[in-house]
Coordinates of C-alpha atoms in Angstrom, one line a residue:
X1 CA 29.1 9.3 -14.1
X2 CA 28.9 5.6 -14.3
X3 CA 25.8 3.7 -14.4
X4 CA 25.6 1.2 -11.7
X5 CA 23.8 -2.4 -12.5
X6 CA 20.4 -1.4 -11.3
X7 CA 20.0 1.6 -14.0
X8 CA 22.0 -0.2 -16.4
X9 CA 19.4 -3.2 -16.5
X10 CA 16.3 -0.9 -16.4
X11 CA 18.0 1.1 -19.4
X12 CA 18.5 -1.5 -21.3
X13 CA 15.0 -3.1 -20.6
X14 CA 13.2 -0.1 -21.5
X15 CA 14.9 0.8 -24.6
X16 CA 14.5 -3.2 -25.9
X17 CA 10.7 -2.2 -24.9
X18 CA 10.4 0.8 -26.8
X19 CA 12.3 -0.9 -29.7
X20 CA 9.5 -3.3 -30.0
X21 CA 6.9 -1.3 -29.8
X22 CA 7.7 1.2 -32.4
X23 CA 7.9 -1.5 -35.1
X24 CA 3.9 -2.1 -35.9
X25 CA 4.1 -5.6 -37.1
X26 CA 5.5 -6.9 -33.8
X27 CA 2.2 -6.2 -31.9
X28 CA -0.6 -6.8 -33.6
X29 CA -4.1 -5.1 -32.5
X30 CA -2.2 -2.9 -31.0
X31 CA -2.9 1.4 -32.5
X32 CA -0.5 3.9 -32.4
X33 CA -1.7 5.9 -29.6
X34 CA -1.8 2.2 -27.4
X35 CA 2.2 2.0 -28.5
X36 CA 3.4 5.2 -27.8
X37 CA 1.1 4.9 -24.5
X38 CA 3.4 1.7 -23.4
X39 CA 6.8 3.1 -24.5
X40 CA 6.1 6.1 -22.7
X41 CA 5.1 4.0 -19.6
X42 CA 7.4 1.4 -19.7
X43 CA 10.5 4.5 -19.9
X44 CA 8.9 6.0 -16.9
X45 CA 8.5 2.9 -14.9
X46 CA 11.6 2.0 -15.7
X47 CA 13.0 5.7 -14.8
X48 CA 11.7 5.3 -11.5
X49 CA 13.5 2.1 -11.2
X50 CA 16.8 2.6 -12.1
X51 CA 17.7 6.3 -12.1
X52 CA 17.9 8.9 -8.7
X53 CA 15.8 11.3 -11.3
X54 CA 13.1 12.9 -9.2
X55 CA 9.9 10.6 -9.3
X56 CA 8.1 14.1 -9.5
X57 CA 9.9 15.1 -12.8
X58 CA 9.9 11.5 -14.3
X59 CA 6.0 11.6 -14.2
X60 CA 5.7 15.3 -15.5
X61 CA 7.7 14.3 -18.1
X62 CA 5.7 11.0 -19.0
X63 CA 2.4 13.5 -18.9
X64 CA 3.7 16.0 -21.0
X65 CA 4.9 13.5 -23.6
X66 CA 1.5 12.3 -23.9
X67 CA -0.3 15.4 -24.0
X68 CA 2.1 17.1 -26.6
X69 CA 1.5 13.6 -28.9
X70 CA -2.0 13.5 -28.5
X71 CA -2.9 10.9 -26.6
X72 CA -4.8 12.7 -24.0
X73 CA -5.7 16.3 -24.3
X74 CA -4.0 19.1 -22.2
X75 CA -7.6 19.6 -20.7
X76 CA -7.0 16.1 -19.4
X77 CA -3.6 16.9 -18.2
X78 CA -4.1 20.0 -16.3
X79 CA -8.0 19.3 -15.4
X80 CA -6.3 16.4 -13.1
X81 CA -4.4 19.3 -10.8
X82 CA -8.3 20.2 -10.3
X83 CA -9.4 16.7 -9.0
X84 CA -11.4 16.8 -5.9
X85 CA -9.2 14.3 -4.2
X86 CA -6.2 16.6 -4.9
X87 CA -8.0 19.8 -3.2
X88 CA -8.9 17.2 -0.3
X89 CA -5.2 16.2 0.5
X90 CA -4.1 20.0 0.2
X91 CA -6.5 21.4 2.3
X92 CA -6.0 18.3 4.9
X93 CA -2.4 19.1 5.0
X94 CA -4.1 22.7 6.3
X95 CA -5.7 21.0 8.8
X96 CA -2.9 18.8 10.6
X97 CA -0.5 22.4 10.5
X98 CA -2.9 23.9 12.9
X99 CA -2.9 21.1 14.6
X100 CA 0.4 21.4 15.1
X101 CA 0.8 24.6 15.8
X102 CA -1.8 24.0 18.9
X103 CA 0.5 20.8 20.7
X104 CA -2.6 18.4 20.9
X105 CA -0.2 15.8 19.7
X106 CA 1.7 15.5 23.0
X107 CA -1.4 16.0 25.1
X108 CA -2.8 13.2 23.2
X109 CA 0.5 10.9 24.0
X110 CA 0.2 12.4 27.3
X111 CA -3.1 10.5 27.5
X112 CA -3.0 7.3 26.1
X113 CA 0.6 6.4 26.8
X114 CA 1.1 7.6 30.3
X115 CA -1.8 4.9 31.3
X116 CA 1.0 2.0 30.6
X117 CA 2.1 -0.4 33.5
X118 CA 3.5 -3.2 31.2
X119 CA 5.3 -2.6 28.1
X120 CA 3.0 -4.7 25.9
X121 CA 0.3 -2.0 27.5
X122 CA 2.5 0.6 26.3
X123 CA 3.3 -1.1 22.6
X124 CA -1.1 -1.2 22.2
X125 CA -1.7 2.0 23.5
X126 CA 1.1 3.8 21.1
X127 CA -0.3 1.7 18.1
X128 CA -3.6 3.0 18.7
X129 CA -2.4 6.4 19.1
X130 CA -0.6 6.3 16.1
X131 CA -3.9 4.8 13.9
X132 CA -6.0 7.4 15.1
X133 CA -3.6 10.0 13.8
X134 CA -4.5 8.8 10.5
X135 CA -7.3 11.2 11.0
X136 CA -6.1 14.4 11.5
X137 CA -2.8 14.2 9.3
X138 CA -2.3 13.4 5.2
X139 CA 0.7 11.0 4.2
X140 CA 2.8 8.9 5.9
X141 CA 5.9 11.0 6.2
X142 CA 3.6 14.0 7.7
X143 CA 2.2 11.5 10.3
X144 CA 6.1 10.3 10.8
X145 CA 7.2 13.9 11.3
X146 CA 4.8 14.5 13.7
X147 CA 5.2 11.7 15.9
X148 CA 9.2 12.2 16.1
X149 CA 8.8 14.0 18.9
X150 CA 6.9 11.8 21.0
X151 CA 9.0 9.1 20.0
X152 CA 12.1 11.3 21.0
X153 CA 10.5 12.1 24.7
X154 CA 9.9 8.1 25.5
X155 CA 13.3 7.0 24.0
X156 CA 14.8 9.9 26.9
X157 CA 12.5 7.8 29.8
X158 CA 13.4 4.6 28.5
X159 CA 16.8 5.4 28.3
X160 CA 18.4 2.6 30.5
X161 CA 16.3 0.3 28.3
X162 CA 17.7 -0.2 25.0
X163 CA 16.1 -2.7 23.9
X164 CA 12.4 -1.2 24.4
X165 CA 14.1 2.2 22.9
X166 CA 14.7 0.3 19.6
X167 CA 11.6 -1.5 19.5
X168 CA 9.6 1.7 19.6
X169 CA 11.9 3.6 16.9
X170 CA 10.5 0.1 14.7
X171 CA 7.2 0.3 15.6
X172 CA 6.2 3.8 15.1
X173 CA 7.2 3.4 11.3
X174 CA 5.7 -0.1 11.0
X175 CA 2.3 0.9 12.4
X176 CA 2.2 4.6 10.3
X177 CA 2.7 2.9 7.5
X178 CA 0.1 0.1 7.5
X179 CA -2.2 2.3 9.5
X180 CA -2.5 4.6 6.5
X181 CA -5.2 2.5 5.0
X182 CA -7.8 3.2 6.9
X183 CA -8.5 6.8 5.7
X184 CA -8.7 7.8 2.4
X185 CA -6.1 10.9 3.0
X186 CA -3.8 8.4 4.3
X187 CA -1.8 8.0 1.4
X188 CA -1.6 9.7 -1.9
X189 CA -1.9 6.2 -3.6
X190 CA -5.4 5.9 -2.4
X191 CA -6.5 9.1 -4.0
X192 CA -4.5 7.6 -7.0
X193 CA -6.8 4.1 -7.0
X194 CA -10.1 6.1 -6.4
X195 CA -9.0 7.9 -9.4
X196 CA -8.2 5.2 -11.7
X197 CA -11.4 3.8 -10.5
X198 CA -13.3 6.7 -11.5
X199 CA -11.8 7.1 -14.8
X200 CA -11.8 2.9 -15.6
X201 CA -15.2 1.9 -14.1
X202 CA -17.3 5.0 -13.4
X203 CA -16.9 3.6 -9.5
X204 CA -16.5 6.4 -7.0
X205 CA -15.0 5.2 -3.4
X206 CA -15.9 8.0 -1.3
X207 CA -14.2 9.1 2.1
X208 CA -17.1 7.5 4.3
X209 CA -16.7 4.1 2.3
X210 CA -13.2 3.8 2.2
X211 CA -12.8 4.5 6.2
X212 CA -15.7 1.5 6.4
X213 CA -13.7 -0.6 4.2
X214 CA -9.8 0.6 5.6
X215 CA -9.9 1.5 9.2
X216 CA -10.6 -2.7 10.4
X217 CA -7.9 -3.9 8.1
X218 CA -5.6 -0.9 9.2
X219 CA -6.5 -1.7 13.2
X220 CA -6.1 -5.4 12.9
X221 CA -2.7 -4.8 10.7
X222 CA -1.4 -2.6 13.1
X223 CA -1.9 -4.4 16.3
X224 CA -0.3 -7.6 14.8
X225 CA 2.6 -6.0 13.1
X226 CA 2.7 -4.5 17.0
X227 CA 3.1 -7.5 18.7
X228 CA 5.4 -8.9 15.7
X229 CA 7.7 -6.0 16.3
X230 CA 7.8 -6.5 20.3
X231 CA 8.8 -10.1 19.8
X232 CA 11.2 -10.0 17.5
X233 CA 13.3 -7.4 19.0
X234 CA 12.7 -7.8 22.7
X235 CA 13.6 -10.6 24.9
X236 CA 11.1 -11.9 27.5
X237 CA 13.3 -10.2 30.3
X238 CA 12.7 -6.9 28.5
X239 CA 9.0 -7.3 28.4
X240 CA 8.5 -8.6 32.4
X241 CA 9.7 -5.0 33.4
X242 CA 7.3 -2.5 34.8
X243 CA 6.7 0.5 33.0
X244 CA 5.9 4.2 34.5
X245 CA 5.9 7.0 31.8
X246 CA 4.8 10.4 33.9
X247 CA 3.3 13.6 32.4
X248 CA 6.1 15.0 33.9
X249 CA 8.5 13.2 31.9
X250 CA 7.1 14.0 28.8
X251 CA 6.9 17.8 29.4
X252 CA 10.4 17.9 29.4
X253 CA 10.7 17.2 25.4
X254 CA 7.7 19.4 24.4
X255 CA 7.5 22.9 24.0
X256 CA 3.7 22.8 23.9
X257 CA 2.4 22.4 27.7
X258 CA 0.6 18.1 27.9
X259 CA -0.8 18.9 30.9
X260 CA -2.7 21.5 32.9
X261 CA -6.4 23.6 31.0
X262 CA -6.6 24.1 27.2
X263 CA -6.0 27.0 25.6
X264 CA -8.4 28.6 23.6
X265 CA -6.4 27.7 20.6
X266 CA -6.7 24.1 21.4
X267 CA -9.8 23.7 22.5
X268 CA -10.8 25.7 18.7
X269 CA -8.9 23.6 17.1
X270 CA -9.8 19.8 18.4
X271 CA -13.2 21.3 18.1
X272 CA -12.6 22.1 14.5
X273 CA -11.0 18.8 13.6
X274 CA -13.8 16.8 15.5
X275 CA -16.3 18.5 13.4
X276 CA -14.4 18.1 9.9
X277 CA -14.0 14.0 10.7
X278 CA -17.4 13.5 12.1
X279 CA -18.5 15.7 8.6
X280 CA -16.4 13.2 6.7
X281 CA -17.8 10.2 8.3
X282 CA -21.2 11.2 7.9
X283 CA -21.2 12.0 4.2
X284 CA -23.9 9.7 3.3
X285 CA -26.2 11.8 5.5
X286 CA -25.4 15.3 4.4
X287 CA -23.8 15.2 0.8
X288 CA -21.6 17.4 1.0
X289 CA -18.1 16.4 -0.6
X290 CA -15.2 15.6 1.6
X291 CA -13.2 17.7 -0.1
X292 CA -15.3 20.7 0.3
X293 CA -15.6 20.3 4.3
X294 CA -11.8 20.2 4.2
X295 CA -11.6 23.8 2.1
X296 CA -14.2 25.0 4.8
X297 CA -11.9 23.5 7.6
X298 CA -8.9 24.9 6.0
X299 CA -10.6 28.3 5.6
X300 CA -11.5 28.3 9.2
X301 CA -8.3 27.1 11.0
X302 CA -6.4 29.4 9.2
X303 CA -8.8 32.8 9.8
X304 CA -7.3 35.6 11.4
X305 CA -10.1 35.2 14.1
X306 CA -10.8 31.4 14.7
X307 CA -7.5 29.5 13.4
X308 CA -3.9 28.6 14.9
X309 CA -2.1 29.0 12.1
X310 CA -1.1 31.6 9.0
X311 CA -2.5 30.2 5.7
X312 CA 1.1 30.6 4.2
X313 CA 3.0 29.0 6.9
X314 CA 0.0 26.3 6.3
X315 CA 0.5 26.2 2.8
X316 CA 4.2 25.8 3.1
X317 CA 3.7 22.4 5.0
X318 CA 2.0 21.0 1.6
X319 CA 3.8 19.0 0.1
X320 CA 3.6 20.4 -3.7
X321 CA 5.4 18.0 -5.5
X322 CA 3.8 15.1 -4.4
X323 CA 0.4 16.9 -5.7
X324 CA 2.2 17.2 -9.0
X325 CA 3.0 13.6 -9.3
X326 CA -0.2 12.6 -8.6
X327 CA -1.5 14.8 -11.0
X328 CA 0.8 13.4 -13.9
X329 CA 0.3 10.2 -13.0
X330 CA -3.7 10.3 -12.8
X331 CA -3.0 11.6 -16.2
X332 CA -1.4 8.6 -17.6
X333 CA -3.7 6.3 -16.2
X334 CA -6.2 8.1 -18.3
X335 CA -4.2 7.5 -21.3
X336 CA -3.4 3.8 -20.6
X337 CA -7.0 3.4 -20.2
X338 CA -8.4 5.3 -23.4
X339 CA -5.7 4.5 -25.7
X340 CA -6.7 0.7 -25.1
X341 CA -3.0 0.2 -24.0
X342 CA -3.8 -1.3 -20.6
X343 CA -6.9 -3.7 -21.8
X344 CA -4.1 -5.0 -24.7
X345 CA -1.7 -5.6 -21.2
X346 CA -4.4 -8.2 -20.3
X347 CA -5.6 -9.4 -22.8
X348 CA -2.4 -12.7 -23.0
X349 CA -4.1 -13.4 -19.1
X350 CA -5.9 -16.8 -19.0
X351 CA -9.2 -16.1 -17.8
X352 CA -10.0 -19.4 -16.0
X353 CA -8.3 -18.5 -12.9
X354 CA -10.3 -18.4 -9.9
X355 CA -11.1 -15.4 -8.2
X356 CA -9.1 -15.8 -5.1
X357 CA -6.4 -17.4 -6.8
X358 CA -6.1 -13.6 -9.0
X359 CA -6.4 -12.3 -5.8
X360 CA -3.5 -13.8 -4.2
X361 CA -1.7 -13.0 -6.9
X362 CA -1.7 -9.3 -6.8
X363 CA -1.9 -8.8 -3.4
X364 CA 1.8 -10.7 -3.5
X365 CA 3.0 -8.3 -6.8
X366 CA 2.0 -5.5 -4.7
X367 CA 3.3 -6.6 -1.3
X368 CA 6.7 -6.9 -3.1
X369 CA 6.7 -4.4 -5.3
X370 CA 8.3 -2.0 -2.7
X371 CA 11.5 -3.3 -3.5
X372 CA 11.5 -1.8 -6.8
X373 CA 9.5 0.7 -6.6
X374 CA 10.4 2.8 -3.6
X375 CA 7.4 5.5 -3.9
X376 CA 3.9 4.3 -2.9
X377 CA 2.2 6.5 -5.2
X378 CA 4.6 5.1 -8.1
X379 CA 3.7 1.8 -7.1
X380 CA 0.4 2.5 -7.7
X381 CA 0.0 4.4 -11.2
X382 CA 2.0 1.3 -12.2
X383 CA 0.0 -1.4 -10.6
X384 CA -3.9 -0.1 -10.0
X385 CA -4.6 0.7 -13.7
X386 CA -3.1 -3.1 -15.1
X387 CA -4.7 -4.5 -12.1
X388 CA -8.1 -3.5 -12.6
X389 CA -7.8 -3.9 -16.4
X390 CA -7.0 -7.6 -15.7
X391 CA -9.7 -7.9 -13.0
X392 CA -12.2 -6.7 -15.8
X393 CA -11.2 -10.2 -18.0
X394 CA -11.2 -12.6 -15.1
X395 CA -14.7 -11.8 -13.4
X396 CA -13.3 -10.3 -10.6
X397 CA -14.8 -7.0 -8.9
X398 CA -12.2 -3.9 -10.1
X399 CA -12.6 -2.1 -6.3
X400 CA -11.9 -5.5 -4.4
X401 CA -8.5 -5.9 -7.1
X402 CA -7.8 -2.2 -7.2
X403 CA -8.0 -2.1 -2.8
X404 CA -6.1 -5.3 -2.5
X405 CA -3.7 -4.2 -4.6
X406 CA -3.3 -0.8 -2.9
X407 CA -3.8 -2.1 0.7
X408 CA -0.8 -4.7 -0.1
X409 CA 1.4 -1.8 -1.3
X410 CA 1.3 -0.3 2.4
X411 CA 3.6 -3.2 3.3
X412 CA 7.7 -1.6 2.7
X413 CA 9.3 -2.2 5.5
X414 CA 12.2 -4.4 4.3
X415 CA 15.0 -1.9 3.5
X416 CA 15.6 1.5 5.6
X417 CA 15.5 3.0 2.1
X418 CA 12.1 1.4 1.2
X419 CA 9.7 4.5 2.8
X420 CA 10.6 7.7 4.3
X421 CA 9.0 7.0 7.9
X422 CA 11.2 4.0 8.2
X423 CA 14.5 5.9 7.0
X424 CA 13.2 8.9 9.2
X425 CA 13.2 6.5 12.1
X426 CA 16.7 4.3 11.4
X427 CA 18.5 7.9 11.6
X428 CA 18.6 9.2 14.7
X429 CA 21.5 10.9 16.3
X430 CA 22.3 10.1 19.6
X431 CA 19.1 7.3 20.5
X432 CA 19.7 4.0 19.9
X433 CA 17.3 2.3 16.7
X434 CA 16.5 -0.3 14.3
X435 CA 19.8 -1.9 11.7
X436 CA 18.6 -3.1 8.5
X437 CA 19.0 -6.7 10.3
X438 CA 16.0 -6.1 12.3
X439 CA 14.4 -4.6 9.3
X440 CA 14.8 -8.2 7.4
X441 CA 14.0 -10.3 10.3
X442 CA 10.6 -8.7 11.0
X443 CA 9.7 -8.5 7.3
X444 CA 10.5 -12.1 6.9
X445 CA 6.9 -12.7 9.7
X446 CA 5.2 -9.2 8.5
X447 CA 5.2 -9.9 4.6
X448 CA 3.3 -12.8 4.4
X449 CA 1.1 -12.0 7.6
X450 CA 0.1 -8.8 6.3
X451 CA -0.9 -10.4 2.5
X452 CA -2.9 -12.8 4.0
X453 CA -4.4 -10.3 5.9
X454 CA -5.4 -8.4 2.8
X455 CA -6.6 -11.5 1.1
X456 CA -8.2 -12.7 4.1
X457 CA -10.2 -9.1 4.2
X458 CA -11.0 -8.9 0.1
X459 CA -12.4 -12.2 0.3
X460 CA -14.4 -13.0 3.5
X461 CA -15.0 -9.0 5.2
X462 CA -15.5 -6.6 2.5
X463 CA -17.9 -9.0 0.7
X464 CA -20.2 -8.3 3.8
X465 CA -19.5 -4.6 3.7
X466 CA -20.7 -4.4 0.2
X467 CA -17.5 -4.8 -2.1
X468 CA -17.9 -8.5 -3.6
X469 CA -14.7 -10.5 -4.7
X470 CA -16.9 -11.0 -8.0
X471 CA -18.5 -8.7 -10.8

């Protein structure tokens, strides 16, 4: 098989890397550990770059090389599949399988959607529809699967209106995607950076204070990626038109009833998940770890008496490998940390910059980074652990970095091939949708809206929520 370009370059680059590094005189202060560290890191990044290798096996690799050498312990490597934030996303993943099972998605569609008379009423109303789901399902693709459907049953209404069709197939990606910050679940690189930030500062970001932190950045975001979207792929004709979506209408694409009394399951089960988020919020208050609400959540919604769905068939939904990169990865920001390897990264950075200068620069590293690094979890055991090294030497606070850097990364909208809720969304048989032309045009406004956005929040809002842009 012939190696196109792309792998060919990151091949070469990472071998030239390793070739460096294994000669001890070319990097002084450096230890062994540190060197083997940054081979093995650079081989991964550059694995995830450059080959179609699963990400999943690249990183169990990288983690196994490490352990096996001595870098980190085995203890270290396997302790991370124990992680509190990994139990939190698998037993969330429980959680949005019962829901489900139970069909509150369409009633909830049913409810905010069918209140449109004007289509920018209807663009608002799905955006905030599509934030609060953010809630009750972990991941971006799991949020995407879900709301396929709905998407599905308005594309049928709107049939006769191309135009609006298309604009919703690029706005239900665009707004899951920079939605996800506002819940810690949201994305497996947030349990990533809250990791990193654990093992680097000591600094624990807790459900309560990242939803205090993420949820205004991921409203504002949304709603003006939302009106971005509906101008730059409608025409003012298309907007002028009245819009009438009936219950009715909807039915006909669900198999769940929308309208009509609740079931029993349902009403157990928005119960349930109204009691697990309100838990989750008020964590402060009670103590009780997030992920331990979630196991009792889990536990209940998938009970022979109370729940709507089979623990297996729950389990099943979970998406394993992504628990195992995560896991890997964790693992070799430990070792980048405590071999010294990352701190040595730095250590060449000139430490007069000003804060929001630093700032602004990762927050546009990370913003672009998506269009090397297709997986948001990669992106972030690449990025989180150099940038809050670096933030360490220049004065600035590691969380605002290590957020801004994370919050940035939510922006991949460029290429169908950049997420999975935008391919999921460009590839639809038989309803009309988004060409990478309309993907380029609206990234060309998003990009640098959305890292401003992000700067504008690390410097001048979560300074008043308690996160300062300084040490």
């Amino acid at each position: 098989m012939t190696l196109n370009l792309r792998s060919t370059t990151a091949l070469c680059a990472a071998l030239t890397v390793c070739l460096l590094l294994a000669v001890p005189g070319n990097v002084p202060g450096l230890g062994a550990d540190a060197r083997f560290t940054l081979a093995v890191f650079v081989l991964a990044t550059c694995a995830w770059i450059g080959t179609s290798i699963d990400d999943t096996y690249i990183a169990l690799g990288a983690g196994l090389a490490l352990t096996v050498t001595g870098v980190i312990s085995s203890d270290t490597l396997f302790g991370t599949l124990g992680d509190a934030t990994v139990w939190l996303l698998i037993c969330a993943f429980v959680l949005a399988a019962a829901v489900s099972r139970t069909g509150l998605a369409g009633r909830a569609a049913v409810f905010l959607v069918s209140g449109a008379r004007t289509v920018r009423q209807l663009v608002h109303l799905t955006t905030a529809a599509l934030v609060v789901t953010a809630f009750a399902v972990p991941a971006t693709s799991g949020r995407a699967a879900l709301a396929l459907p709905v998407f599905l049953a308005l594309a049928k209404v709107l049939a006769d209106r191309k135009r609006l069709v298309v604009m919703l197939a690029l706005l239900f990606p665009t707004v899951i995607l920079l939605s996800a910050v506002a819940t810690l679940i949201g994305a497996g690189a947030h349990l990533i950076t809250v990791s990193v930030l654990w093992e680097a500062t000591g600094q624990h970001i807790g459900f309560t204070e990242w939803l205090l932190l993420g949820l205004p950045l991921a409203v504002a975001s949304s709603h003006l990626a939302a009106e971005l979207v509906l101008l730059t792929t409608t025409r003012r004709a298309d907007r002028r038109g009245p819009v009438h979506i009936t219950p009715e209408q909807i039915q006909r694409h669900n198999e769940q009833p929308v309208t009509g009394p609740w079931s029993q399951a349902e009403k157990r089960c928005a119960l349930l998940m109204a009691t697990v988020v309100l838990l989750w919020c008020s964590e402060p208050l009670h103590r009780v770890p997030p992920a331990l609400v979630a196991l009792i959540g889990a536990v209940i919604a998938s009970s022979p008496a109370l729940g709507t769905v089979r623990l297996k068939d729950a389990l099943k939904t979970v998406p394993w490998s992504l628990l195992l990169f995560m896991a890997a990865t964790m693992a070799m920001g430990v070792a980048l940390t405590d071999s010294g390897a990352a701190k040595w990264l730095v250590s060449g950075l000139p430490t007069g910059a000003a804060p929001v200068v630093f700032l602004a620069v990762v927050i546009a590293v990370s913003t672009a980074a998506h269009l090397v690094l297709q997986s948001r979890s990669a992106r972030s055991s690449v990025l989180v652990p150099l940038v809050v090294a670096a933030a360490a030497g220049v004065g600035v606070n590691p969380v605002a970095a290590a957020l801004a850097s994370t919050a940035a990364a939510g922006f991949c909208h460029t290429l169908p091939a950049s997420a999975k809720p935008v391919t999921l969304f460009a590839q639809i048989p038989g309803t009309p949708t988004y060409t990478p032309r309309d993907l380029l045009r609206l990234s060309a406004f998003l990009a640098p809206l959305t890292a401003a956005l992000v700067l504008l929040f690390a410097v001048a809002v979560w300074p008043l929520l308690g996160i300062s842009v300084t040490r």
